[in-house]
Amino acid sequence: YMWRLTFFMWSLVFGYSAMTQQIAPSTHWSLIPVGYIGACNMFYLWHVTAHQPWTGKMFEVHMRHHMKVYPPKRFLSDQHQESHSFFSLDGVSHEGPLYFLVAVEMAVLKYVYRASLNVDKALACFVAALAMFGYLGNQLHYALHIRGHWMEKMEWFLMLRELHWIHHKGDMMKNFMLLNFTMDELFSSKDYVRYVNEEHAGTLEARQADEKED
């Protein structure tokens, strides 16, 4: 399923780029794909940084999600559990660096494509796409932790849940991305190992039960 998800994501990116060309026809078509690559880099950098103790409050808030709210042995819950409020000091400390990185990317894109007419319109389209992907990505992250979610009927979703569970295990330095794992591939942080228990058909909850017994 991984190549299908990657192909799907890039199809959306190039489709959105074609739509942006209708709104800002004088801007080079590559702005949206290049921006998407940059955004993936920014998210990966932010997520890896959130796992570093030297970041202080950012690390504390992120580890609260990993270790207290959704540790590997309680990875699923019946309802979503928040680790912090978006508008609180914790939220600003945690998500603030990500928005700063996005702002830096926007400035770089504006400089690189400064010769293109309607570059501001194209950047506005890019910001709208980032907001949409950010919202949907956040909802997907919520769903990965919800027991009995309606998307459990789809095999690709169960695979993503498996990969995200691995991210919560051990040193928590694997599978930093949620949907497109290209950055994990490039930086050797990908881990597709499945902890399969033949007796329980390899279900996530069964392996969690096995870990509790250990």
XYZ file of N, CA and C in Angstrom:
642
model
N 0.815 -1.222 0.000
C 0.000 0.000 0.000
C 0.851 1.276 0.000
N 2.113 1.177 0.389
C 2.909 2.382 0.526
C 3.081 3.126 -0.799
N 3.403 2.394 -1.859
C 3.597 3.076 -3.139
C 2.297 3.670 -3.640
N 1.166 3.022 -3.311
C -0.131 3.559 -3.731
C -0.424 4.872 -3.010
N -0.132 4.922 -1.718
C -0.359 6.149 -0.953
C 0.554 7.264 -1.444
N 1.806 6.915 -1.727
C 2.746 7.914 -2.226
C 2.291 8.439 -3.584
N 1.861 7.532 -4.453
C 1.366 7.932 -5.769
C 0.130 8.812 -5.626
N -0.749 8.463 -4.691
C -1.969 9.244 -4.462
C -1.622 10.654 -4.007
N -0.663 10.768 -3.077
C -0.285 12.078 -2.574
C 0.297 12.947 -3.685
N 1.191 12.373 -4.509
C 1.792 13.157 -5.581
C 0.777 13.504 -6.665
N -0.196 12.643 -6.861
C -1.270 12.952 -7.818
C -2.052 14.167 -7.344
N -2.328 14.228 -6.041
C -3.010 15.395 -5.479
C -2.167 16.656 -5.652
N -0.867 16.517 -5.385
C 0.027 17.678 -5.481
C 0.042 18.239 -6.900
N 0.235 17.376 -7.900
C 0.305 17.862 -9.279
C -1.067 18.308 -9.788
N -2.122 17.663 -9.296
C -3.459 18.116 -9.654
C -3.735 19.494 -9.096
N -3.313 19.723 -7.860
C -3.500 21.035 -7.234
C -2.634 22.078 -7.929
N -1.438 21.649 -8.386
C -0.564 22.559 -9.112
C -1.227 23.018 -10.415
N -1.898 22.079 -11.094
C -2.603 22.423 -12.332
C -3.735 23.409 -12.060
N -4.424 23.222 -10.938
C -5.500 24.132 -10.576
C -4.941 25.513 -10.248
N -3.806 25.538 -9.555
C -3.169 26.806 -9.205
C -2.771 27.579 -10.457
N -2.376 26.850 -11.507
C -2.016 27.490 -12.768
C -3.188 28.258 -13.373
N -4.404 27.813 -13.090
C -5.586 28.520 -13.591
C -5.818 29.817 -12.825
N -5.404 29.822 -11.557
C -5.594 31.007 -10.711
C -4.452 31.991 -10.887
N -3.227 31.444 -10.973
C -2.032 32.280 -11.149
C -1.254 31.765 -12.355
N -1.748 32.006 -13.563
C -1.184 31.394 -14.773
C 0.257 31.759 -15.075
N 0.738 32.879 -14.570
C 2.096 33.314 -14.900
C 3.143 32.773 -13.933
N 2.706 32.056 -12.913
C 3.640 31.485 -11.939
C 4.070 30.099 -12.401
N 5.347 29.782 -12.227
C 5.875 28.505 -12.698
C 5.157 27.346 -12.014
N 4.873 26.297 -12.802
C 4.105 25.150 -12.296
C 4.778 24.435 -11.134
N 6.103 24.595 -11.015
C 6.844 23.831 -10.003
C 6.672 24.356 -8.582
N 6.058 25.526 -8.414
C 5.973 26.110 -7.066
C 5.268 25.180 -6.086
N 4.138 24.615 -6.470
C 3.382 23.756 -5.562
C 4.147 22.463 -5.235
N 4.668 21.724 -6.236
C 5.453 20.524 -5.903
C 6.682 20.829 -5.051
N 7.404 21.898 -5.400
C 8.585 22.274 -4.612
C 8.171 22.666 -3.199
N 7.070 23.396 -3.099
C 6.561 23.772 -1.778
C 6.174 22.561 -0.956
N 5.566 21.560 -1.605
C 5.175 20.332 -0.897
C 6.402 19.597 -0.372
N 7.445 19.505 -1.197
C 8.685 18.860 -0.751
C 9.265 19.614 0.442
N 9.250 20.950 0.346
C 9.747 21.757 1.455
C 8.925 21.553 2.716
N 7.599 21.472 2.571
C 6.725 21.276 3.729
C 6.986 19.926 4.394
N 7.212 18.892 3.583
C 7.545 17.576 4.139
C 8.845 17.646 4.928
N 9.829 18.377 4.386
C 11.094 18.565 5.097
C 10.882 19.299 6.416
N 10.065 20.341 6.375
C 9.809 21.133 7.578
C 9.116 20.297 8.659
N 8.119 19.504 8.247
C 7.410 18.669 9.214
C 8.343 17.631 9.810
N 9.176 17.015 8.967
C 10.107 15.998 9.458
C 11.095 16.614 10.447
N 11.640 17.776 10.088
C 12.582 18.465 10.973
C 11.922 18.815 12.298
N 10.697 19.340 12.228
C 9.976 19.704 13.451
C 9.738 18.471 14.320
N 9.290 17.374 13.718
C 8.951 16.182 14.487
C 10.192 15.572 15.141
N 11.278 15.509 14.393
C 12.524 14.996 14.972
C 12.988 15.896 16.111
N 12.872 17.207 15.913
C 13.277 18.159 16.944
C 12.435 18.011 18.204
N 11.142 17.714 18.033
C 10.251 17.548 19.197
C 10.640 16.349 20.044
N 11.483 15.464 19.512
C 11.950 14.290 20.257
C 13.293 14.531 20.930
N 13.788 15.769 20.897
C 15.081 16.090 21.497
C 14.888 16.775 22.849
N 15.462 16.227 23.921
C 15.281 16.812 25.261
C 15.713 18.272 25.361
N 16.692 18.687 24.547
C 17.198 20.056 24.652
C 16.161 21.099 24.260
N 15.048 20.672 23.618
C 14.013 21.642 23.237
C 13.113 22.024 24.410
N 13.328 21.411 25.574
C 12.622 21.810 26.783
C 11.128 21.564 26.749
N 10.346 22.656 26.763
C 8.886 22.565 26.833
C 8.321 21.818 25.633
N 8.895 22.026 24.468
C 8.431 21.335 23.268
C 8.552 19.822 23.447
N 9.690 19.379 23.942
C 9.927 17.957 24.205
C 8.979 17.437 25.283
N 8.781 18.210 26.330
C 7.899 17.802 27.435
C 6.469 17.571 26.952
N 5.951 18.487 26.136
C 4.585 18.365 25.630
C 4.477 17.171 24.686
N 5.459 16.995 23.832
C 5.409 15.898 22.861
C 5.493 14.545 23.571
N 6.343 14.450 24.573
C 6.477 13.188 25.314
C 5.239 12.891 26.156
N 4.491 13.926 26.504
C 3.232 13.704 27.216
C 2.278 12.901 26.342
N 2.263 13.224 25.047
C 1.445 12.463 24.101
C 1.955 11.031 23.980
N 3.273 10.875 23.901
C 3.878 9.558 23.692
C 3.819 8.658 24.924
N 4.086 9.230 26.084
C 4.309 8.417 27.275
C 3.136 8.369 28.256
N 2.313 9.438 28.272
C 1.213 9.489 29.233
C -0.152 9.288 28.581
N -0.393 9.987 27.489
C -1.712 9.914 26.852
C -1.845 8.646 26.009
N -0.854 8.379 25.157
C -0.919 7.206 24.273
C 0.399 6.424 24.272
N 0.774 5.836 25.407
C 1.960 4.979 25.411
C 1.693 3.718 24.597
N 2.735 2.972 24.220
C 2.541 1.781 23.380
C 1.529 0.778 23.933
N 1.460 0.650 25.241
C 0.551 -0.335 25.838
C -0.880 0.185 25.948
N -1.075 1.497 25.727
C -2.425 2.075 25.701
C -2.532 2.977 24.475
N -2.164 2.421 23.331
C -2.078 3.187 22.100
C -3.447 3.599 21.581
N -4.494 2.835 21.918
C -5.845 3.119 21.448
C -6.743 3.538 22.598
N -7.703 4.393 22.294
C -8.700 4.807 23.284
C -10.055 4.884 22.599
N -11.114 4.871 23.387
C -12.462 4.929 22.823
C -12.792 6.316 22.290
N -12.204 7.343 22.904
C -12.390 8.721 22.455
C -11.028 9.404 22.418
N -10.928 10.403 21.556
C -9.646 11.099 21.448
C -9.311 11.816 22.750
N -8.061 11.722 23.143
C -7.581 12.366 24.363
C -6.530 13.397 23.999
N -6.763 14.629 24.383
C -5.829 15.710 24.087
C -4.682 15.721 25.096
N -3.488 16.020 24.605
C -2.336 16.163 25.501
C -2.098 17.627 25.866
N -2.700 18.546 25.087
C -2.560 19.965 25.379
C -3.565 20.742 24.544
N -3.801 21.986 24.951
C -4.683 22.881 24.203
C -3.861 23.666 23.190
N -4.410 23.818 22.002
C -3.689 24.494 20.928
C -3.326 25.929 21.301
N -4.216 26.629 22.013
C -4.009 28.036 22.326
C -3.324 28.270 23.668
N -2.890 27.203 24.316
C -2.199 27.328 25.593
C -0.714 27.541 25.378
N 0.009 27.785 26.473
C 1.465 27.916 26.402
C 2.082 26.625 25.874
N 1.508 25.493 26.302
C 1.990 24.206 25.805
C 1.821 24.110 24.291
N 0.665 24.563 23.798
C 0.402 24.506 22.372
C 1.350 25.378 21.570
N 1.594 26.597 22.065
C 2.514 27.511 21.389
C 3.929 26.945 21.408
N 4.340 26.366 22.530
C 5.681 25.788 22.643
C 5.848 24.592 21.723
N 4.774 23.837 21.534
C 4.845 22.619 20.740
C 4.691 22.887 19.248
N 3.618 23.597 18.846
C 3.361 23.818 17.430
C 4.028 25.078 16.869
N 4.381 26.015 17.767
C 4.973 27.272 17.320
C 6.172 27.093 16.406
N 7.137 26.235 16.758
C 8.306 26.041 15.881
C 7.937 25.549 14.483
N 6.886 24.745 14.373
C 6.457 24.254 13.058
C 5.962 25.409 12.197
N 5.156 26.288 12.777
C 4.647 27.429 12.017
C 5.769 28.393 11.645
N 6.774 28.487 12.505
C 7.938 29.316 12.177
C 8.670 28.745 10.966
N 8.855 27.428 10.944
C 9.521 26.788 9.809
C 8.731 26.981 8.516
N 7.398 26.908 8.619
C 6.556 27.126 7.445
C 6.701 28.575 6.957
N 6.781 29.511 7.885
C 6.954 30.919 7.507
C 8.288 31.119 6.789
N 9.330 30.436 7.269
C 10.636 30.511 6.609
C 10.542 29.951 5.196
N 9.840 28.827 5.054
C 9.672 28.237 3.722
C 8.942 29.197 2.793
N 7.907 29.851 3.295
C 7.153 30.796 2.471
C 8.061 31.928 1.980
N 8.915 32.428 2.874
C 9.826 33.504 2.499
C 10.807 33.030 1.421
N 11.288 31.799 1.561
C 12.219 31.245 0.577
C 11.528 31.075 -0.772
N 10.300 30.551 -0.763
C 9.560 30.370 -2.012
C 9.306 31.711 -2.707
N 8.944 32.700 -1.919
C 8.677 34.024 -2.499
C 9.933 34.589 -3.153
N 11.085 34.344 -2.527
C 12.344 34.838 -3.090
C 12.714 34.071 -4.360
N 12.601 32.745 -4.310
C 12.989 31.910 -5.448
C 12.119 32.203 -6.671
N 10.818 32.420 -6.431
C 9.878 32.635 -7.545
C 9.530 34.115 -7.718
N 10.401 34.979 -7.248
C 10.113 36.424 -7.274
C 9.925 36.980 -8.683
N 10.528 36.319 -9.664
C 10.413 36.808 -11.047
C 9.085 36.435 -11.683
N 8.334 35.547 -11.049
C 7.059 35.097 -11.611
C 5.952 36.088 -11.283
N 5.123 36.376 -12.275
C 3.959 37.214 -12.021
C 2.934 36.410 -11.216
N 2.130 37.085 -10.435
C 1.079 36.454 -9.639
C 1.632 35.466 -8.602
N 2.889 35.655 -8.198
C 3.472 34.730 -7.226
C 2.722 34.770 -5.903
N 2.186 35.933 -5.544
C 1.445 36.045 -4.280
C 0.166 35.212 -4.321
N -0.501 35.190 -5.482
C -1.697 34.358 -5.617
C -1.347 32.882 -5.504
N -0.234 32.499 -6.127
C 0.195 31.108 -6.064
C 0.561 30.712 -4.628
N 1.220 31.614 -3.914
C 1.575 31.341 -2.523
C 0.330 31.249 -1.649
N -0.683 32.057 -1.965
C -1.943 31.976 -1.230
C -2.588 30.609 -1.443
N -2.522 30.111 -2.679
C -3.031 28.758 -2.963
C -2.246 27.710 -2.186
N -0.941 27.914 -2.092
C -0.096 26.984 -1.370
C -0.442 26.977 0.124
N -0.662 28.157 0.690
C -1.044 28.251 2.103
C -2.372 27.551 2.344
N -3.322 27.724 1.411
C -4.620 27.049 1.531
C -4.434 25.531 1.505
N -3.535 25.055 0.642
C -3.263 23.619 0.564
C -2.625 23.122 1.858
N -1.681 23.895 2.411
C -1.047 23.519 3.668
C -2.085 23.427 4.792
N -2.996 24.388 4.831
C -4.034 24.376 5.866
C -4.916 23.141 5.726
N -5.273 22.797 4.487
C -6.113 21.632 4.238
C -5.388 20.349 4.625
N -4.140 20.190 4.152
C -3.361 19.001 4.483
C -3.112 18.917 5.982
N -2.856 20.074 6.612
C -2.613 20.085 8.053
C -3.825 19.618 8.832
N -4.988 20.125 8.446
C -6.218 19.730 9.131
C -6.507 18.245 8.940
N -6.427 17.772 7.687
C -6.709 16.364 7.417
C -5.677 15.458 8.072
N -4.411 15.904 8.087
C -3.371 15.124 8.741
C -3.607 15.010 10.237
N -4.076 16.099 10.832
C -4.385 16.086 12.259
C -5.540 15.134 12.557
N -6.561 15.155 11.703
C -7.697 14.258 11.885
C -7.277 12.796 11.696
N -6.379 12.560 10.753
C -5.868 11.201 10.559
C -5.109 10.736 11.793
N -4.302 11.631 12.358
C -3.559 11.282 13.570
C -4.514 10.934 14.712
N -5.571 11.718 14.866
C -6.578 11.397 15.874
C -7.149 9.999 15.634
N -7.504 9.732 14.378
C -8.156 8.465 14.036
C -7.265 7.267 14.319
N -5.962 7.434 14.135
C -5.044 6.319 14.366
C -5.078 5.833 15.806
N -5.507 6.710 16.715
C -5.529 6.362 18.139
C -6.923 5.969 18.644
N -7.929 5.983 17.766
C -9.306 5.724 18.194
C -9.692 4.277 17.910
N -10.043 3.571 18.945
C -10.497 2.182 18.808
C -11.869 2.153 18.138
N -12.025 1.297 17.127
C -13.309 1.161 16.457
C -13.610 2.253 15.459
N -12.604 3.017 15.047
C -12.833 4.088 14.069
C -13.340 3.489 12.753
N -14.198 4.224 12.066
C -14.808 3.687 10.851
C -13.777 3.372 9.768
N -12.622 4.007 9.805
C -11.612 3.740 8.782
C -10.869 2.421 9.008
N -11.141 1.763 10.127
C -10.514 0.463 10.375
C -10.922 -0.578 9.337
N -11.952 -0.294 8.581
C -12.386 -1.221 7.533
C -11.413 -1.234 6.351
N -10.512 -0.242 6.299
C -9.591 -0.118 5.171
C -8.196 -0.579 5.569
N -7.633 -1.466 4.758
C -6.337 -2.067 5.073
C -5.225 -1.025 5.149
N -5.263 -0.005 4.279
C -4.198 0.996 4.292
C -4.187 1.769 5.603
N -5.356 1.974 6.194
C -5.439 2.680 7.468
C -4.824 1.837 8.582
N -5.119 0.535 8.586
C -4.542 -0.354 9.595
C -3.024 -0.401 9.464
N -2.525 -0.332 8.233
C -1.087 -0.307 8.021
C -0.480 0.969 8.601
N -1.140 2.118 8.362
C -0.645 3.372 8.916
C -0.675 3.356 10.438
N -1.697 2.753 11.008
C -1.778 2.637 12.466
C -0.615 1.807 12.998
N -0.318 0.714 12.301
C 0.797 -0.152 12.680
C 2.116 0.633 12.677
N 2.326 1.399 11.603
C 3.557 2.165 11.488
C 3.648 3.243 12.562
N 2.516 3.861 12.888
C 2.527 4.903 13.915
C 2.719 4.287 15.303
N 2.207 3.087 15.506
C 2.436 2.395 16.779
C 3.926 2.137 16.967
N 4.600 1.737 15.884
C 6.044 1.518 15.956
C 6.748 2.821 16.332
N 6.218 3.955 15.841
C 6.794 5.256 16.198
C 6.701 5.510 17.700
N 5.665 5.000 18.338
C 5.475 5.203 19.779
C 6.292 4.215 20.616
N 6.904 3.217 19.990
C 7.620 2.173 20.716
C 9.113 2.481 20.832
N 9.769 1.806 21.773
C 11.230 1.837 21.890
C 11.792 3.232 22.051
N 12.761 3.582 21.190
C 13.384 4.904 21.300
C 12.573 5.991 20.611
N 11.463 5.615 19.981
C 10.526 6.562 19.355
C 11.199 7.405 18.272
N 12.139 6.827 17.571
C 12.860 7.558 16.526
C 12.658 6.928 15.158
N 11.500 6.293 14.948
C 11.161 5.696 13.666
C 9.806 6.217 13.194
N 9.609 6.223 11.871
C 8.309 6.548 11.268
C 7.765 7.900 11.735
N 8.515 8.951 11.474
C 8.093 10.284 11.911
C 6.936 10.843 11.081
N 6.802 10.387 9.840
C 5.737 10.892 8.987
C 4.452 10.104 9.230
N 3.338 10.611 8.689
C 2.048 9.961 8.923
C 1.475 9.287 7.679
N 1.677 9.868 6.518
C 1.044 9.355 5.298
C 2.063 9.114 4.190
N 2.896 10.100 3.930
C 3.954 9.973 2.928
C 5.282 9.778 3.672
N 5.848 8.593 3.584
C 7.034 8.251 4.375
C 8.340 8.438 3.598
N 8.308 9.273 2.562
C 9.509 9.492 1.755
C 10.652 10.044 2.596
N 10.361 10.968 3.505
C 11.411 11.545 4.339
C 12.026 10.489 5.256
N 11.201 9.598 5.784
C 11.734 8.504 6.598
C 12.624 7.592 5.768
N 12.250 7.392 4.512
C 13.073 6.590 3.603
C 14.427 7.267 3.409
N 14.425 8.564 3.154
C 15.655 9.290 2.856
C 16.597 9.345 4.048
N 16.032 9.469 5.265
C 16.868 9.624 6.453
C 16.970 8.342 7.284
N 16.607 7.220 6.672
C 16.767 5.887 7.293
C 16.070 5.774 8.645
N 14.933 6.458 8.790
C 14.157 6.334 10.028
C 12.879 5.529 9.797
N 12.804 4.882 8.643
C 11.644 4.045 8.329
C 11.781 2.705 9.030
N 10.682 2.202 9.562
C 10.661 0.863 10.167
C 9.322 0.228 9.844
N 9.331 -0.731 8.929
C 8.104 -1.415 8.544
C 7.990 -2.782 9.209
N 8.845 -3.053 10.201
C 8.813 -4.349 10.877
C 7.474 -4.528 11.574
N 6.836 -5.692 11.360
C 5.566 -5.992 12.009
C 5.803 -7.003 13.132
N 5.279 -6.695 14.304
C 5.433 -7.572 15.457
C 4.264 -8.561 15.444
N 4.391 -9.591 14.594
C 3.273 -10.484 14.325
C 3.255 -11.656 15.302
N 2.103 -11.867 15.919
C 1.875 -13.009 16.791
C 0.903 -13.932 16.061
N 1.381 -15.086 15.628
C 0.559 -15.965 14.793
C -0.749 -16.355 15.475
N -0.692 -16.604 16.771
C -1.897 -17.047 17.478
C -2.994 -15.998 17.425
N -2.611 -14.715 17.481
C -3.595 -13.622 17.492
C -3.724 -12.954 16.136
N -3.169 -13.571 15.092
C -3.272 -13.038 13.719
C -2.652 -11.661 13.588
N -1.742 -11.339 14.523
C -0.985 -10.094 14.396
C -1.778 -8.834 14.645
N -2.883 -8.887 15.356
C -3.660 -7.677 15.596
C -2.945 -6.783 16.600
N -3.114 -5.478 16.433
C -2.435 -4.515 17.278
C -2.797 -4.701 18.743
N -4.083 -4.829 19.053
C -4.500 -4.959 20.436
C -3.973 -6.252 21.062
N -3.866 -7.308 20.252
C -3.326 -8.560 20.772
C -1.863 -8.395 21.167
N -1.096 -7.685 20.349
C 0.315 -7.497 20.664
C 0.474 -6.575 21.861
N -0.436 -5.615 22.016
C -0.399 -4.780 23.200
C -0.639 -5.620 24.449
N -1.569 -6.557 24.356
C -1.869 -7.464 25.475
C -0.651 -8.321 25.799
N 0.037 -8.804 24.763
C 1.247 -9.598 24.972
C 2.319 -8.794 25.687
N 2.449 -7.521 25.320
C 3.459 -6.671 25.949
C 3.138 -6.452 27.421
N 1.851 -6.287 27.747
C 1.468 -6.094 29.137
C 1.812 -7.307 29.967
N 1.652 -8.504 29.393
C 1.979 -9.720 30.112
C 3.483 -9.815 30.379
N 4.274 -9.295 29.388
C 5.739 -9.289 29.577
C 6.157 -8.331 30.678
